[in-house]
Amino acid sequence: MPTPHEAEKQNTGPEEADRPPSMSSHDAAPPAAPSRNPCCLCWCCCCSCSWNEERRRAWQASRESKLQPLPSCEVCATPSPEEVQSWAQSFDKLMHSPAGRSVFRAFLRTEYSEENMLFWLACEELKAEANQHMVDEKARLIYEDYVSILSPREVSLDSRVREGINKKMQEPSAHTFDDAQLQIYTLMHRDSYPRFLSSPAYRALLLQGPSRSSSEA
């Protein structure tokens, strides 16, 4: 008579007998390389996610240290009543005023188009750069931040201007983005500036002028 252990072996089917020793759930082999799949979600659609993340971090750090589109003097500037009134005379006067640019930028932020001002200011900074190495670096940052279709802060440029920039980026200069800057300047002038003049923020500044002057008198 077979022992209980032998009976258990006899009741085991052929498939079970040929199967290697089972593994517990925590010993099971991991799925085939699922960790590579998230790579398809990268902006570059490549398989170098970690490298790409480091590169984007480098761009962010470089932009913050080398491109300061809104200097502290613009943040702290207090416009006079006459200066505030002059902003309604022309878009040029608004853009030539540090305080005006600051107020206008805050307005653009409410319209989710702040990147237009940031791009224009970055181009102004680039044109003031004399060191060719810094010109190359800043031009690359401007391209990645505001011209590349992969950027969340891409500005609206037509195909002609984009093609011109792509050619000029082979040998960047301080004037690589001149056509693009003019196009964005025109866009802000035509679309955003009229709404800014009728905005509550600008009207509030106009109302503050006379009361402040009378209190000082």
PDB file of C-alpha atoms in Angstrom:
ATOM      1  CA  MET A   1       0.000   0.000   0.000  1.00  0.00           C
ATOM      2  CA  PRO A   2       1.472   3.361  -1.028  1.00  0.00           C
ATOM      3  CA  THR A   3       2.327   5.848   1.649  1.00  0.00           C
ATOM      4  CA  PRO A   4       0.410   9.196   1.725  1.00  0.00           C
ATOM      5  CA  HIS A   5       3.447  10.896   0.184  1.00  0.00           C
ATOM      6  CA  GLU A   6       3.542   8.399  -2.698  1.00  0.00           C
ATOM      7  CA  ALA A   7      -0.238   8.712  -3.181  1.00  0.00           C
ATOM      8  CA  GLU A   8       0.169  12.472  -3.528  1.00  0.00           C
ATOM      9  CA  LYS A   9       2.799  11.979  -6.206  1.00  0.00           C
ATOM     10  CA  GLN A  10       0.555   9.488  -8.058  1.00  0.00           C
ATOM     11  CA  ASN A  11      -2.335  12.009  -8.097  1.00  0.00           C
ATOM     12  CA  THR A  12      -0.146  14.640  -9.664  1.00  0.00           C
ATOM     13  CA  GLY A  13      -0.932  15.067 -13.366  1.00  0.00           C
ATOM     14  CA  PRO A  14       1.757  14.866 -16.040  1.00  0.00           C
ATOM     15  CA  GLU A  15       1.811  18.623 -16.487  1.00  0.00           C
ATOM     16  CA  GLU A  16       2.210  19.225 -12.807  1.00  0.00           C
ATOM     17  CA  ALA A  17       4.933  16.613 -12.548  1.00  0.00           C
ATOM     18  CA  ASP A  18       6.975  18.236 -15.334  1.00  0.00           C
ATOM     19  CA  ARG A  19       6.593  21.765 -13.933  1.00  0.00           C
ATOM     20  CA  PRO A  20       9.603  23.186 -12.081  1.00  0.00           C
ATOM     21  CA  PRO A  21       9.163  24.135  -8.448  1.00  0.00           C
ATOM     22  CA  SER A  22       6.633  26.933  -8.138  1.00  0.00           C
ATOM     23  CA  MET A  23       7.672  30.443  -7.093  1.00  0.00           C
ATOM     24  CA  SER A  24       5.843  32.595  -4.629  1.00  0.00           C
ATOM     25  CA  SER A  25       4.245  35.820  -5.842  1.00  0.00           C
ATOM     26  CA  HIS A  26       7.158  37.897  -4.628  1.00  0.00           C
ATOM     27  CA  ASP A  27       9.652  35.597  -6.374  1.00  0.00           C
ATOM     28  CA  ALA A  28       7.913  35.857  -9.759  1.00  0.00           C
ATOM     29  CA  ALA A  29       9.903  37.314 -12.626  1.00  0.00           C
ATOM     30  CA  PRO A  30       9.043  40.971 -13.348  1.00  0.00           C
ATOM     31  CA  PRO A  31       7.158  41.869 -16.532  1.00  0.00           C
ATOM     32  CA  ALA A  32       9.272  42.364 -19.604  1.00  0.00           C
ATOM     33  CA  ALA A  33      10.800  45.844 -19.323  1.00  0.00           C
ATOM     34  CA  PRO A  34       7.664  47.865 -18.537  1.00  0.00           C
ATOM     35  CA  SER A  35       9.889  50.590 -17.175  1.00  0.00           C
ATOM     36  CA  ARG A  36      10.871  51.491 -20.715  1.00  0.00           C
ATOM     37  CA  ASN A  37       7.290  52.186 -21.750  1.00  0.00           C
ATOM     38  CA  PRO A  38       6.958  55.600 -20.060  1.00  0.00           C
ATOM     39  CA  CYS A  39       9.698  56.771 -22.389  1.00  0.00           C
ATOM     40  CA  CYS A  40       7.153  57.142 -25.146  1.00  0.00           C
ATOM     41  CA  LEU A  41       5.601  59.923 -23.080  1.00  0.00           C
ATOM     42  CA  CYS A  42       8.750  62.047 -23.251  1.00  0.00           C
ATOM     43  CA  TRP A  43       8.575  65.268 -25.218  1.00  0.00           C
ATOM     44  CA  CYS A  44      11.390  64.034 -27.432  1.00  0.00           C
ATOM     45  CA  CYS A  45       9.882  60.548 -27.908  1.00  0.00           C
ATOM     46  CA  CYS A  46      13.269  58.970 -27.373  1.00  0.00           C
ATOM     47  CA  CYS A  47      14.632  56.369 -24.982  1.00  0.00           C
ATOM     48  CA  SER A  48      16.959  58.572 -23.001  1.00  0.00           C
ATOM     49  CA  CYS A  49      14.512  59.859 -20.415  1.00  0.00           C
ATOM     50  CA  SER A  50      16.997  60.383 -17.625  1.00  0.00           C
ATOM     51  CA  TRP A  51      19.358  62.263 -19.915  1.00  0.00           C
ATOM     52  CA  ASN A  52      16.516  64.342 -21.272  1.00  0.00           C
ATOM     53  CA  GLU A  53      15.308  65.223 -17.771  1.00  0.00           C
ATOM     54  CA  GLU A  54      18.786  66.359 -16.784  1.00  0.00           C
ATOM     55  CA  ARG A  55      18.984  68.463 -19.933  1.00  0.00           C
ATOM     56  CA  ARG A  56      15.685  70.146 -19.203  1.00  0.00           C
ATOM     57  CA  ARG A  57      16.802  70.873 -15.641  1.00  0.00           C
ATOM     58  CA  ALA A  58      19.964  72.425 -17.023  1.00  0.00           C
ATOM     59  CA  TRP A  59      17.918  74.603 -19.366  1.00  0.00           C
ATOM     60  CA  GLN A  60      15.736  75.728 -16.465  1.00  0.00           C
ATOM     61  CA  ALA A  61      18.704  76.614 -14.278  1.00  0.00           C
ATOM     62  CA  SER A  62      20.465  78.357 -17.138  1.00  0.00           C
ATOM     63  CA  ARG A  63      17.394  80.361 -18.050  1.00  0.00           C
ATOM     64  CA  GLU A  64      16.851  81.489 -14.477  1.00  0.00           C
ATOM     65  CA  SER A  65      20.465  82.557 -14.079  1.00  0.00           C
ATOM     66  CA  LYS A  66      21.115  84.100 -17.497  1.00  0.00           C
ATOM     67  CA  LEU A  67      17.745  85.350 -18.703  1.00  0.00           C
ATOM     68  CA  GLN A  68      16.118  87.724 -16.254  1.00  0.00           C
ATOM     69  CA  PRO A  69      13.259  89.106 -18.347  1.00  0.00           C
ATOM     70  CA  LEU A  70      11.828  91.265 -15.584  1.00  0.00           C
ATOM     71  CA  PRO A  71      14.583  93.033 -13.620  1.00  0.00           C
ATOM     72  CA  SER A  72      13.870  94.024 -10.039  1.00  0.00           C
ATOM     73  CA  CYS A  73      13.876  97.703 -10.983  1.00  0.00           C
ATOM     74  CA  GLU A  74      10.786  97.098 -13.107  1.00  0.00           C
ATOM     75  CA  VAL A  75       9.006  95.376 -10.249  1.00  0.00           C
ATOM     76  CA  CYS A  76       9.740  98.199  -7.817  1.00  0.00           C
ATOM     77  CA  ALA A  77       9.183 101.128 -10.164  1.00  0.00           C
ATOM     78  CA  THR A  78       6.308 103.443  -9.184  1.00  0.00           C
ATOM     79  CA  PRO A  79       4.979 105.336 -12.194  1.00  0.00           C
ATOM     80  CA  SER A  80       3.870 108.934 -11.914  1.00  0.00           C
ATOM     81  CA  PRO A  81       0.303 109.876 -12.915  1.00  0.00           C
ATOM     82  CA  GLU A  82       1.663 111.524 -16.049  1.00  0.00           C
ATOM     83  CA  GLU A  83       3.561 108.391 -16.980  1.00  0.00           C
ATOM     84  CA  VAL A  84       0.494 106.206 -16.521  1.00  0.00           C
ATOM     85  CA  GLN A  85      -1.511 108.527 -18.739  1.00  0.00           C
ATOM     86  CA  SER A  86       1.210 108.474 -21.392  1.00  0.00           C
ATOM     87  CA  TRP A  87       0.796 104.696 -21.783  1.00  0.00           C
ATOM     88  CA  ALA A  88      -2.516 105.335 -23.503  1.00  0.00           C
ATOM     89  CA  GLN A  89      -0.887 107.634 -26.051  1.00  0.00           C
ATOM     90  CA  SER A  90       1.072 104.878 -27.786  1.00  0.00           C
ATOM     91  CA  PHE A  91       2.185 101.308 -27.337  1.00  0.00           C
ATOM     92  CA  ASP A  92       5.784 102.438 -27.786  1.00  0.00           C
ATOM     93  CA  LYS A  93       5.562 104.637 -24.687  1.00  0.00           C
ATOM     94  CA  LEU A  94       4.164 101.753 -22.693  1.00  0.00           C
ATOM     95  CA  MET A  95       6.929  99.402 -23.792  1.00  0.00           C
ATOM     96  CA  HIS A  96       9.675 101.960 -23.188  1.00  0.00           C
ATOM     97  CA  SER A  97       8.528 102.378 -19.580  1.00  0.00           C
ATOM     98  CA  PRO A  98       9.925  99.815 -17.103  1.00  0.00           C
ATOM     99  CA  ALA A  99       6.856 100.253 -14.915  1.00  0.00           C
ATOM    100  CA  GLY A 100       4.632 100.041 -17.973  1.00  0.00           C
ATOM    101  CA  ARG A 101       6.200  96.760 -19.038  1.00  0.00           C
ATOM    102  CA  SER A 102       5.715  95.384 -15.554  1.00  0.00           C
ATOM    103  CA  VAL A 103       2.029  96.324 -15.415  1.00  0.00           C
ATOM    104  CA  PHE A 104       1.431  95.150 -18.976  1.00  0.00           C
ATOM    105  CA  ARG A 105       3.155  91.847 -18.260  1.00  0.00           C
ATOM    106  CA  ALA A 106       0.877  91.302 -15.250  1.00  0.00           C
ATOM    107  CA  PHE A 107      -2.099  91.942 -17.537  1.00  0.00           C
ATOM    108  CA  LEU A 108      -0.796  89.479 -20.134  1.00  0.00           C
ATOM    109  CA  ARG A 109      -0.495  86.875 -17.400  1.00  0.00           C
ATOM    110  CA  THR A 110      -4.238  87.147 -16.790  1.00  0.00           C
ATOM    111  CA  GLU A 111      -4.768  86.446 -20.496  1.00  0.00           C
ATOM    112  CA  TYR A 112      -2.336  83.515 -20.478  1.00  0.00           C
ATOM    113  CA  SER A 113      -0.053  85.229 -22.969  1.00  0.00           C
ATOM    114  CA  GLU A 114       2.775  86.360 -20.709  1.00  0.00           C
ATOM    115  CA  GLU A 115       5.240  84.462 -22.882  1.00  0.00           C
ATOM    116  CA  ASN A 116       4.932  87.212 -25.517  1.00  0.00           C
ATOM    117  CA  MET A 117       6.421  89.795 -23.155  1.00  0.00           C
ATOM    118  CA  LEU A 118       9.003  87.357 -21.834  1.00  0.00           C
ATOM    119  CA  PHE A 119      10.132  86.576 -25.373  1.00  0.00           C
ATOM    120  CA  TRP A 120      10.355  90.253 -26.321  1.00  0.00           C
ATOM    121  CA  LEU A 121      12.399  91.055 -23.198  1.00  0.00           C
ATOM    122  CA  ALA A 122      14.701  88.074 -23.786  1.00  0.00           C
ATOM    123  CA  CYS A 123      15.339  89.314 -27.326  1.00  0.00           C
ATOM    124  CA  GLU A 124      16.163  92.772 -25.980  1.00  0.00           C
ATOM    125  CA  GLU A 125      18.655  91.224 -23.601  1.00  0.00           C
ATOM    126  CA  LEU A 126      20.179  89.168 -26.403  1.00  0.00           C
ATOM    127  CA  LYS A 127      20.682  92.246 -28.581  1.00  0.00           C
ATOM    128  CA  ALA A 128      22.588  93.915 -25.748  1.00  0.00           C
ATOM    129  CA  GLU A 129      24.989  90.957 -25.407  1.00  0.00           C
ATOM    130  CA  ALA A 130      28.476  91.449 -26.855  1.00  0.00           C
ATOM    131  CA  ASN A 131      30.125  88.169 -25.867  1.00  0.00           C
ATOM    132  CA  GLN A 132      29.681  85.660 -28.697  1.00  0.00           C
ATOM    133  CA  HIS A 133      29.735  82.667 -26.365  1.00  0.00           C
ATOM    134  CA  MET A 134      26.904  84.186 -24.334  1.00  0.00           C
ATOM    135  CA  VAL A 135      25.075  85.071 -27.543  1.00  0.00           C
ATOM    136  CA  ASP A 136      25.171  81.413 -28.593  1.00  0.00           C
ATOM    137  CA  GLU A 137      23.953  80.263 -25.190  1.00  0.00           C
ATOM    138  CA  LYS A 138      21.177  82.820 -24.855  1.00  0.00           C
ATOM    139  CA  ALA A 139      20.011  82.269 -28.426  1.00  0.00           C
ATOM    140  CA  ARG A 140      19.721  78.556 -27.736  1.00  0.00           C
ATOM    141  CA  LEU A 141      17.756  79.216 -24.553  1.00  0.00           C
ATOM    142  CA  ILE A 142      15.400  81.606 -26.326  1.00  0.00           C
ATOM    143  CA  TYR A 143      14.840  79.079 -29.083  1.00  0.00           C
ATOM    144  CA  GLU A 144      14.123  76.248 -26.652  1.00  0.00           C
ATOM    145  CA  ASP A 145      11.864  78.385 -24.455  1.00  0.00           C
ATOM    146  CA  TYR A 146       9.816  80.345 -26.967  1.00  0.00           C
ATOM    147  CA  VAL A 147      10.320  79.120 -30.543  1.00  0.00           C
ATOM    148  CA  SER A 148      10.475  75.337 -30.302  1.00  0.00           C
ATOM    149  CA  ILE A 149       7.125  73.641 -30.894  1.00  0.00           C
ATOM    150  CA  LEU A 150       7.983  71.403 -27.944  1.00  0.00           C
ATOM    151  CA  SER A 151       7.964  74.282 -25.491  1.00  0.00           C
ATOM    152  CA  PRO A 152       4.873  75.000 -23.366  1.00  0.00           C
ATOM    153  CA  ARG A 153       5.707  78.716 -23.743  1.00  0.00           C
ATOM    154  CA  GLU A 154       5.935  78.707 -27.531  1.00  0.00           C
ATOM    155  CA  VAL A 155       5.012  82.061 -29.068  1.00  0.00           C
ATOM    156  CA  SER A 156       2.911  82.378 -32.205  1.00  0.00           C
ATOM    157  CA  LEU A 157       5.115  82.859 -35.269  1.00  0.00           C
ATOM    158  CA  ASP A 158       4.366  82.318 -38.928  1.00  0.00           C
ATOM    159  CA  SER A 159       6.181  79.705 -40.988  1.00  0.00           C
ATOM    160  CA  ARG A 160       8.352  82.246 -42.825  1.00  0.00           C
ATOM    161  CA  VAL A 161       9.784  83.650 -39.616  1.00  0.00           C
ATOM    162  CA  ARG A 162      10.306  80.175 -38.175  1.00  0.00           C
ATOM    163  CA  GLU A 163      12.221  79.016 -41.221  1.00  0.00           C
ATOM    164  CA  GLY A 164      14.406  82.102 -41.031  1.00  0.00           C
ATOM    165  CA  ILE A 165      15.191  81.442 -37.373  1.00  0.00           C
ATOM    166  CA  ASN A 166      16.042  77.809 -38.058  1.00  0.00           C
ATOM    167  CA  LYS A 167      18.594  78.888 -40.657  1.00  0.00           C
ATOM    168  CA  LYS A 168      20.078  81.609 -38.456  1.00  0.00           C
ATOM    169  CA  MET A 169      20.435  79.227 -35.511  1.00  0.00           C
ATOM    170  CA  GLN A 170      23.270  77.500 -37.374  1.00  0.00           C
ATOM    171  CA  GLU A 171      25.339  80.590 -36.557  1.00  0.00           C
ATOM    172  CA  PRO A 172      23.395  82.598 -33.964  1.00  0.00           C
ATOM    173  CA  SER A 173      23.886  86.323 -33.603  1.00  0.00           C
ATOM    174  CA  ALA A 174      22.467  89.030 -31.380  1.00  0.00           C
ATOM    175  CA  HIS A 175      19.861  89.704 -34.089  1.00  0.00           C
ATOM    176  CA  THR A 176      18.760  86.137 -34.809  1.00  0.00           C
ATOM    177  CA  PHE A 177      15.243  86.795 -33.510  1.00  0.00           C
ATOM    178  CA  ASP A 178      14.685  90.323 -34.808  1.00  0.00           C
ATOM    179  CA  ASP A 179      11.898  89.335 -37.233  1.00  0.00           C
ATOM    180  CA  ALA A 180      10.224  87.188 -34.596  1.00  0.00           C
ATOM    181  CA  GLN A 181      10.495  89.925 -31.985  1.00  0.00           C
ATOM    182  CA  LEU A 182       8.872  92.419 -34.340  1.00  0.00           C
ATOM    183  CA  GLN A 183       6.061  89.979 -35.088  1.00  0.00           C
ATOM    184  CA  ILE A 184       5.336  89.423 -31.397  1.00  0.00           C
ATOM    185  CA  TYR A 185       5.572  93.157 -30.709  1.00  0.00           C
ATOM    186  CA  THR A 186       2.988  93.754 -33.420  1.00  0.00           C
ATOM    187  CA  LEU A 187       0.785  90.996 -32.030  1.00  0.00           C
ATOM    188  CA  MET A 188       0.813  92.529 -28.544  1.00  0.00           C
ATOM    189  CA  HIS A 189       0.159  95.978 -29.992  1.00  0.00           C
ATOM    190  CA  ARG A 190      -2.765  94.850 -32.106  1.00  0.00           C
ATOM    191  CA  ASP A 191      -4.449  92.321 -29.806  1.00  0.00           C
ATOM    192  CA  SER A 192      -3.480  92.848 -26.169  1.00  0.00           C
ATOM    193  CA  TYR A 193      -2.785  96.570 -25.909  1.00  0.00           C
ATOM    194  CA  PRO A 194      -6.375  97.773 -26.621  1.00  0.00           C
ATOM    195  CA  ARG A 195      -7.729  95.364 -24.013  1.00  0.00           C
ATOM    196  CA  PHE A 196      -5.102  96.516 -21.529  1.00  0.00           C
ATOM    197  CA  LEU A 197      -6.197 100.163 -21.868  1.00  0.00           C
ATOM    198  CA  SER A 198      -9.771  99.204 -21.017  1.00  0.00           C
ATOM    199  CA  SER A 199      -8.811  96.760 -18.262  1.00  0.00           C
ATOM    200  CA  PRO A 200      -9.715  97.356 -14.599  1.00  0.00           C
ATOM    201  CA  ALA A 201      -6.022  97.250 -13.688  1.00  0.00           C
ATOM    202  CA  TYR A 202      -5.119 100.183 -15.938  1.00  0.00           C
ATOM    203  CA  ARG A 203      -8.228 102.155 -15.014  1.00  0.00           C
ATOM    204  CA  ALA A 204      -7.367 101.715 -11.360  1.00  0.00           C
ATOM    205  CA  LEU A 205      -3.914 103.196 -11.973  1.00  0.00           C
ATOM    206  CA  LEU A 206      -5.487 106.173 -13.732  1.00  0.00           C
ATOM    207  CA  LEU A 207      -7.808 106.794 -10.782  1.00  0.00           C
ATOM    208  CA  GLN A 208      -4.961 106.567  -8.297  1.00  0.00           C
ATOM    209  CA  GLY A 209      -3.062 109.368 -10.009  1.00  0.00           C
ATOM    210  CA  PRO A 210      -5.246 112.425  -9.217  1.00  0.00           C
ATOM    211  CA  SER A 211      -5.984 111.314  -5.628  1.00  0.00           C
ATOM    212  CA  ARG A 212      -2.289 110.730  -4.930  1.00  0.00           C
ATOM    213  CA  SER A 213      -1.365 114.121  -6.405  1.00  0.00           C
ATOM    214  CA  SER A 214      -4.039 115.937  -4.388  1.00  0.00           C
ATOM    215  CA  SER A 215      -2.970 114.261  -1.150  1.00  0.00           C
ATOM    216  CA  GLU A 216       0.619 115.375  -1.711  1.00  0.00           C
ATOM    217  CA  ALA A 217      -0.391 118.976  -2.506  1.00  0.00           C
TER     218      ALA A 217
END
